[in-house]
CSV table of C-alpha atoms in Angstrom, one decimal:
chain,number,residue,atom,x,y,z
A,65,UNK,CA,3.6,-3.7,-14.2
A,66,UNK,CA,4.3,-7.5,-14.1
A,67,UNK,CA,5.2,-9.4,-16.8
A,68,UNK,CA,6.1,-13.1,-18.9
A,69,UNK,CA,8.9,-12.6,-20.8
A,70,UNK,CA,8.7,-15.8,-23.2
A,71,UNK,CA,5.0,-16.2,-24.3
A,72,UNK,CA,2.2,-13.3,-24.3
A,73,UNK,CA,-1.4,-14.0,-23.0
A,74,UNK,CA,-4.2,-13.0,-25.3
A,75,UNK,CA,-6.6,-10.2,-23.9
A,76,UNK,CA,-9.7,-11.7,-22.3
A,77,UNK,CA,-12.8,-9.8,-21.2
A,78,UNK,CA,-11.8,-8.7,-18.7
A,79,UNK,CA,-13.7,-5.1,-16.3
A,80,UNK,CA,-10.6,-3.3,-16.1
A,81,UNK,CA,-12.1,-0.3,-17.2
A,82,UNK,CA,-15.1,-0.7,-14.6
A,83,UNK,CA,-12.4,-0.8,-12.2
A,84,UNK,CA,-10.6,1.7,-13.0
A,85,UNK,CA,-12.9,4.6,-12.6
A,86,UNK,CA,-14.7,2.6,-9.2
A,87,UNK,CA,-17.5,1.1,-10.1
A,88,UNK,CA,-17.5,-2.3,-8.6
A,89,UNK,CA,-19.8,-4.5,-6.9
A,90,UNK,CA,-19.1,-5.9,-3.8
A,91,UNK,CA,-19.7,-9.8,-3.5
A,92,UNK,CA,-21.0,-11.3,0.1
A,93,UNK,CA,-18.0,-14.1,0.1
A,94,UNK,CA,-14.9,-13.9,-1.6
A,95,UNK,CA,-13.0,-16.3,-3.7
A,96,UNK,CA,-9.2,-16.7,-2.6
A,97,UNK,CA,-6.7,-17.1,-6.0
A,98,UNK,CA,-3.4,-18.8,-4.7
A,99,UNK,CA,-0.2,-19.0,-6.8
A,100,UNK,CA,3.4,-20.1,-5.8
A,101,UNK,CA,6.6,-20.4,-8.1
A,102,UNK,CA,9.9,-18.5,-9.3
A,103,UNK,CA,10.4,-15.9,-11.0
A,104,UNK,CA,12.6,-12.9,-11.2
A,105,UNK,CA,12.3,-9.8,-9.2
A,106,UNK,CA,13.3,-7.0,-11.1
A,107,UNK,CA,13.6,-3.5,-8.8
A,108,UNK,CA,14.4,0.1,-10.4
A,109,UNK,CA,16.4,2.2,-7.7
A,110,UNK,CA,15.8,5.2,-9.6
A,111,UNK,CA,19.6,5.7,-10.0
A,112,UNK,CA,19.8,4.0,-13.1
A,113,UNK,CA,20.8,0.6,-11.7
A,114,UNK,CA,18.1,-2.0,-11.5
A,115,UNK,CA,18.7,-5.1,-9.4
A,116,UNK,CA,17.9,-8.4,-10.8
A,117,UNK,CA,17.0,-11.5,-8.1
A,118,UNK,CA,15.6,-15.2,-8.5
A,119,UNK,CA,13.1,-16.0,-5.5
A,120,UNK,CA,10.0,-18.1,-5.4
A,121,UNK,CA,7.2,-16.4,-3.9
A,122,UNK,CA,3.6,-17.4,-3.0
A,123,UNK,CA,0.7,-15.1,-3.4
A,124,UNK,CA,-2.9,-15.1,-1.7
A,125,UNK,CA,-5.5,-13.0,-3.3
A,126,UNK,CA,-8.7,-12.1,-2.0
A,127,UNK,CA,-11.2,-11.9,-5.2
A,128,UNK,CA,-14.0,-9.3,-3.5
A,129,UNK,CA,-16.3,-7.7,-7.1
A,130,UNK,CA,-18.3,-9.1,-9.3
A,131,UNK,CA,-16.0,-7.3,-12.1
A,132,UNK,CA,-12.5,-8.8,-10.7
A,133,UNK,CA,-14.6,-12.3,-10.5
A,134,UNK,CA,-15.6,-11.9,-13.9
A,135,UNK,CA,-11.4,-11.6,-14.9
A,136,UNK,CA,-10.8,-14.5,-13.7
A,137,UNK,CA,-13.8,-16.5,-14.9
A,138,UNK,CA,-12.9,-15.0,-18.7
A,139,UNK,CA,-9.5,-17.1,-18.0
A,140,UNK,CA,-10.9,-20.3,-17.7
A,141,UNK,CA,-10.9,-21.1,-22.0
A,142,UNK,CA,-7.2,-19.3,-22.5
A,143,UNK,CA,-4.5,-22.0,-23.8
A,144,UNK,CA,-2.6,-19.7,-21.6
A,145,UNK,CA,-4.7,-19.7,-18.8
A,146,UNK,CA,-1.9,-20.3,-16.1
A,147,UNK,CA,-0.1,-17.1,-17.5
A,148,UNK,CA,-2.7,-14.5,-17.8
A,149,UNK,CA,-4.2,-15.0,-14.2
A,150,UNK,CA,-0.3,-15.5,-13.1
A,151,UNK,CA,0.6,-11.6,-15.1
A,152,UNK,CA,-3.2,-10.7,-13.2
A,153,UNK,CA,-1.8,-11.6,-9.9
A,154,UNK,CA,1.6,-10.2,-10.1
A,155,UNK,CA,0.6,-7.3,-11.0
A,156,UNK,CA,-1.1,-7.2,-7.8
A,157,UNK,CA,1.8,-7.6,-5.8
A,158,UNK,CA,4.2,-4.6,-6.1
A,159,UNK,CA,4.7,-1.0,-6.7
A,160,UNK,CA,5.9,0.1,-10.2
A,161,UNK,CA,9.1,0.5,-9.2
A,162,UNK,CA,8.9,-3.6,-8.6
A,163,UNK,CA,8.4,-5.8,-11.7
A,164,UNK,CA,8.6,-10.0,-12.5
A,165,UNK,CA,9.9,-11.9,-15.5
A,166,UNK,CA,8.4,-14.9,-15.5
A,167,UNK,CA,10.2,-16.9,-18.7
A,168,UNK,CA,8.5,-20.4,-20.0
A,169,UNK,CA,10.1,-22.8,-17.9
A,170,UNK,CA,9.3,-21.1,-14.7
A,171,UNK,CA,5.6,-21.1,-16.1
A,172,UNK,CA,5.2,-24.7,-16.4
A,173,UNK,CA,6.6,-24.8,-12.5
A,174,UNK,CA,3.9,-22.4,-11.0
A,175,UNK,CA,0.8,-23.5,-9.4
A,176,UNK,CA,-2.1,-21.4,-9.6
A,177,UNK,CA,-5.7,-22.0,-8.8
A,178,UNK,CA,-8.6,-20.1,-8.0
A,179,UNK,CA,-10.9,-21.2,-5.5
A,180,UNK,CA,-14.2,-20.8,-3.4
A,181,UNK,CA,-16.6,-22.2,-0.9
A,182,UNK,CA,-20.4,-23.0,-1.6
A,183,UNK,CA,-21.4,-19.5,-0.2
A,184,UNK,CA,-19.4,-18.0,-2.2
A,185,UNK,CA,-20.7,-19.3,-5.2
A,186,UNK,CA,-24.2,-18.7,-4.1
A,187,UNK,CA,-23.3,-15.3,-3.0
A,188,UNK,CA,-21.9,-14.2,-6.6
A,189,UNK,CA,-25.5,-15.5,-8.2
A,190,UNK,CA,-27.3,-13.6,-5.6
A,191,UNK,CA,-25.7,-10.3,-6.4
A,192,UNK,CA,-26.0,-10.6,-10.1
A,193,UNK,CA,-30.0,-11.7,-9.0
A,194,UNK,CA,-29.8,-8.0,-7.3
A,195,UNK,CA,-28.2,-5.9,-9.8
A,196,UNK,CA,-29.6,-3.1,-9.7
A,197,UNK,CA,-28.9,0.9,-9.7
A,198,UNK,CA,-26.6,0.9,-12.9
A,199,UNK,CA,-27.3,1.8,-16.2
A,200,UNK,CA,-26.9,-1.0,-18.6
A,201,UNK,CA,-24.3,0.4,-20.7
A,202,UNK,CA,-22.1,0.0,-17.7
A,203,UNK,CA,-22.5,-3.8,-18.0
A,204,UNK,CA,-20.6,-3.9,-21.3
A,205,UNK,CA,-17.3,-4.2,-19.4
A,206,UNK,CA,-18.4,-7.5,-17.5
A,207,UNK,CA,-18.3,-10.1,-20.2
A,208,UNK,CA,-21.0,-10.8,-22.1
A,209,UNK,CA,-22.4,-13.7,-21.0
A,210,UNK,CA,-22.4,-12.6,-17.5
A,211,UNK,CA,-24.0,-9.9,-18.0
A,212,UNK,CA,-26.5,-11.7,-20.1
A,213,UNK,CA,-27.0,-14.3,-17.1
A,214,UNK,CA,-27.1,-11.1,-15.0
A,215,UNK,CA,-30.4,-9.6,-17.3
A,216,UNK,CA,-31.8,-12.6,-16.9
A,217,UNK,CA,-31.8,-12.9,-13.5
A,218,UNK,CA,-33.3,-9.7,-12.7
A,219,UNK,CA,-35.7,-9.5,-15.4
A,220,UNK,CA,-36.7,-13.1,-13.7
A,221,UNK,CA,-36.5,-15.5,-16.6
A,222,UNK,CA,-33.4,-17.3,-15.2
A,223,UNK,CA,-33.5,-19.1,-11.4
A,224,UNK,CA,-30.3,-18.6,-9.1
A,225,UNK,CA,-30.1,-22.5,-9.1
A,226,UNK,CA,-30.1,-22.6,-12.9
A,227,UNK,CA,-27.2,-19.8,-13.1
A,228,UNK,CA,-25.1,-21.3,-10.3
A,229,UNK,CA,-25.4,-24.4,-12.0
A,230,UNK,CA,-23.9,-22.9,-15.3
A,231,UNK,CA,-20.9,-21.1,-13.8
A,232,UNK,CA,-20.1,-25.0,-11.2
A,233,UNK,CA,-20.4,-26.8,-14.7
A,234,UNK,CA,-18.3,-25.0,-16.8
A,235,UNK,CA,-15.7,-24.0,-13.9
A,236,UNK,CA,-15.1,-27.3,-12.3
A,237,UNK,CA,-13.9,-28.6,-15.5
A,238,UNK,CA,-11.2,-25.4,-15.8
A,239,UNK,CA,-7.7,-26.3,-14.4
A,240,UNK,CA,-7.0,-22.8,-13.2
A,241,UNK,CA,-10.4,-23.6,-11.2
A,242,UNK,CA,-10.2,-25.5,-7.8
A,243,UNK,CA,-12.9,-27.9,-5.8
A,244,UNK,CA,-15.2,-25.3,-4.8
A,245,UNK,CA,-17.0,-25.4,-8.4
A,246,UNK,CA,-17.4,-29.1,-8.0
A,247,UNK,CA,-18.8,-29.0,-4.7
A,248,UNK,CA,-20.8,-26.2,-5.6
A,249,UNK,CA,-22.5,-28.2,-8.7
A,250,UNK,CA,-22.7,-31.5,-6.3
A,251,UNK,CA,-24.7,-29.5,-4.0
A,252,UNK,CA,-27.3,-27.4,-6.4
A,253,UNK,CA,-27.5,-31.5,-7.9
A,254,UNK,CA,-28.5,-32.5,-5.0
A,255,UNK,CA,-30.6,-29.5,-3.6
A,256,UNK,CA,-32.8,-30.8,-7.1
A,257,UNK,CA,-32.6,-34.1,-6.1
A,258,UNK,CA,-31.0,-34.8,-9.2
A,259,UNK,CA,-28.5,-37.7,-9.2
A,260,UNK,CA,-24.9,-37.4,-7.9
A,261,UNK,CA,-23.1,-40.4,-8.2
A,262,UNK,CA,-21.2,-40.2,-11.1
A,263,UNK,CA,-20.1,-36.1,-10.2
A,264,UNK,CA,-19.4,-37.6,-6.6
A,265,UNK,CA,-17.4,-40.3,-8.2
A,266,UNK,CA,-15.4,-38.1,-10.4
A,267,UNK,CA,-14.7,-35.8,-7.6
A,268,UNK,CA,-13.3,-38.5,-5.9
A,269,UNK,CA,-11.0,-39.7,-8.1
A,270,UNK,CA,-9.7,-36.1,-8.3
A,271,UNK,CA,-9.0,-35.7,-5.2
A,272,UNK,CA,-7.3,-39.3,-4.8
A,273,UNK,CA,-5.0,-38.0,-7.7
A,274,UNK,CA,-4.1,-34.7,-5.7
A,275,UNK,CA,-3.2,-36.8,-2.6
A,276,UNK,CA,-1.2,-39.1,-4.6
A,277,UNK,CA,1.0,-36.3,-6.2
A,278,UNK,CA,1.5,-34.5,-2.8
């Protein structure tokens, strides 16, 4: 397994146990998570030597389930944030044999975001709206107030607009959360014809900021 050596992330809710015995649900359009920094690659060659190497690396990883979603939505309220979805992604990466130290002033030089379109966000409300099939016991390892969102939805006293608008609002203002949130709440504004202007503005200016640290 991966790991930080300096600081240690706290546990969020997270469906590893879901996952862990298969039950997942698939979502219609994935979110991509996107990290890049140094670290150090540790390798056991199983004859008691173990090489040690600095690299930077760069990781794409396709977010596919409803459960892996929900890990990196529990993330988004961490003071550690950038380290637990960093220790989620390397662990990702490698066989056992292949492990990372990470120490605290690599951390502050990673980037790491998670991102997704419009659809995507519209295609993770739509299959909570049709979650169906499972008993309900099996929803206690998707966080709480997913699966409360996810009740509901199917039991028909939430909209899909109403629940996408909840997860655009409290992602876009995560840092490990990219654009796509903000679009996403822009366009369920405006699908309502509620006012945009000052989200549109704010948007803006965040994206002027990007282009002027690049």
């Amino acid at each position: 397994m991966s790991r930080a050596d300096e600081t240690t992330a706290q546990p969020a809710e997270t469906p590893d146990e879901a996952q862990s015995i298969g039950e997942t649900t698939p979502l219609p359009r994935r979110f991509l998570a996107t990290a890049s920094g140094p670290v150090t690659r540790i390798t056991d060659h199983g004859d008691e030597t173990t090489e040690r190497v600095r690299a930077d690396i760069s990781i794409e990883h396709s977010i596919e389930t409803l459960e892996e979603f929900a890990t990196f939505w529990g993330f988004r309220d961490l003071r550690c944030w950038k380290q637990a979805a960093l220790e989620a992604l390397l662990e990702r990466q490698e066989p056992d044999a292949v492990t990372y130290a990470v120490n605290e002033d690599d951390l502050e030089a990673w980037d790491v975001t998670v991102d997704g379109r419009i659809e995507a966000f519209a295609g993770l409300v739509e299959t909570m709206a049709d979650y169906t099939g499972r008993d309900p016991s099996c929803r206690d390892a998707i966080p709480h107030r997913i699966a409360t969102r996810i009740t509901a939805l199917t039991d028909d006293r939430q909209t899909t607009d109403r629940v996408l608008k909840e997860f655009a609002d409290e992602l876009f203002r995560a840092e490990l959360w990219g654009h796509g949130a903000h679009l996403a709440l822009l366009n369920v504004k405006h699908a309502h014809h509620e006012s945009i202007e000052q989200p549109a503005a704010t948007l803006a200016r965040t994206l002027s900021d990007d282009g002027g640290e690049e």
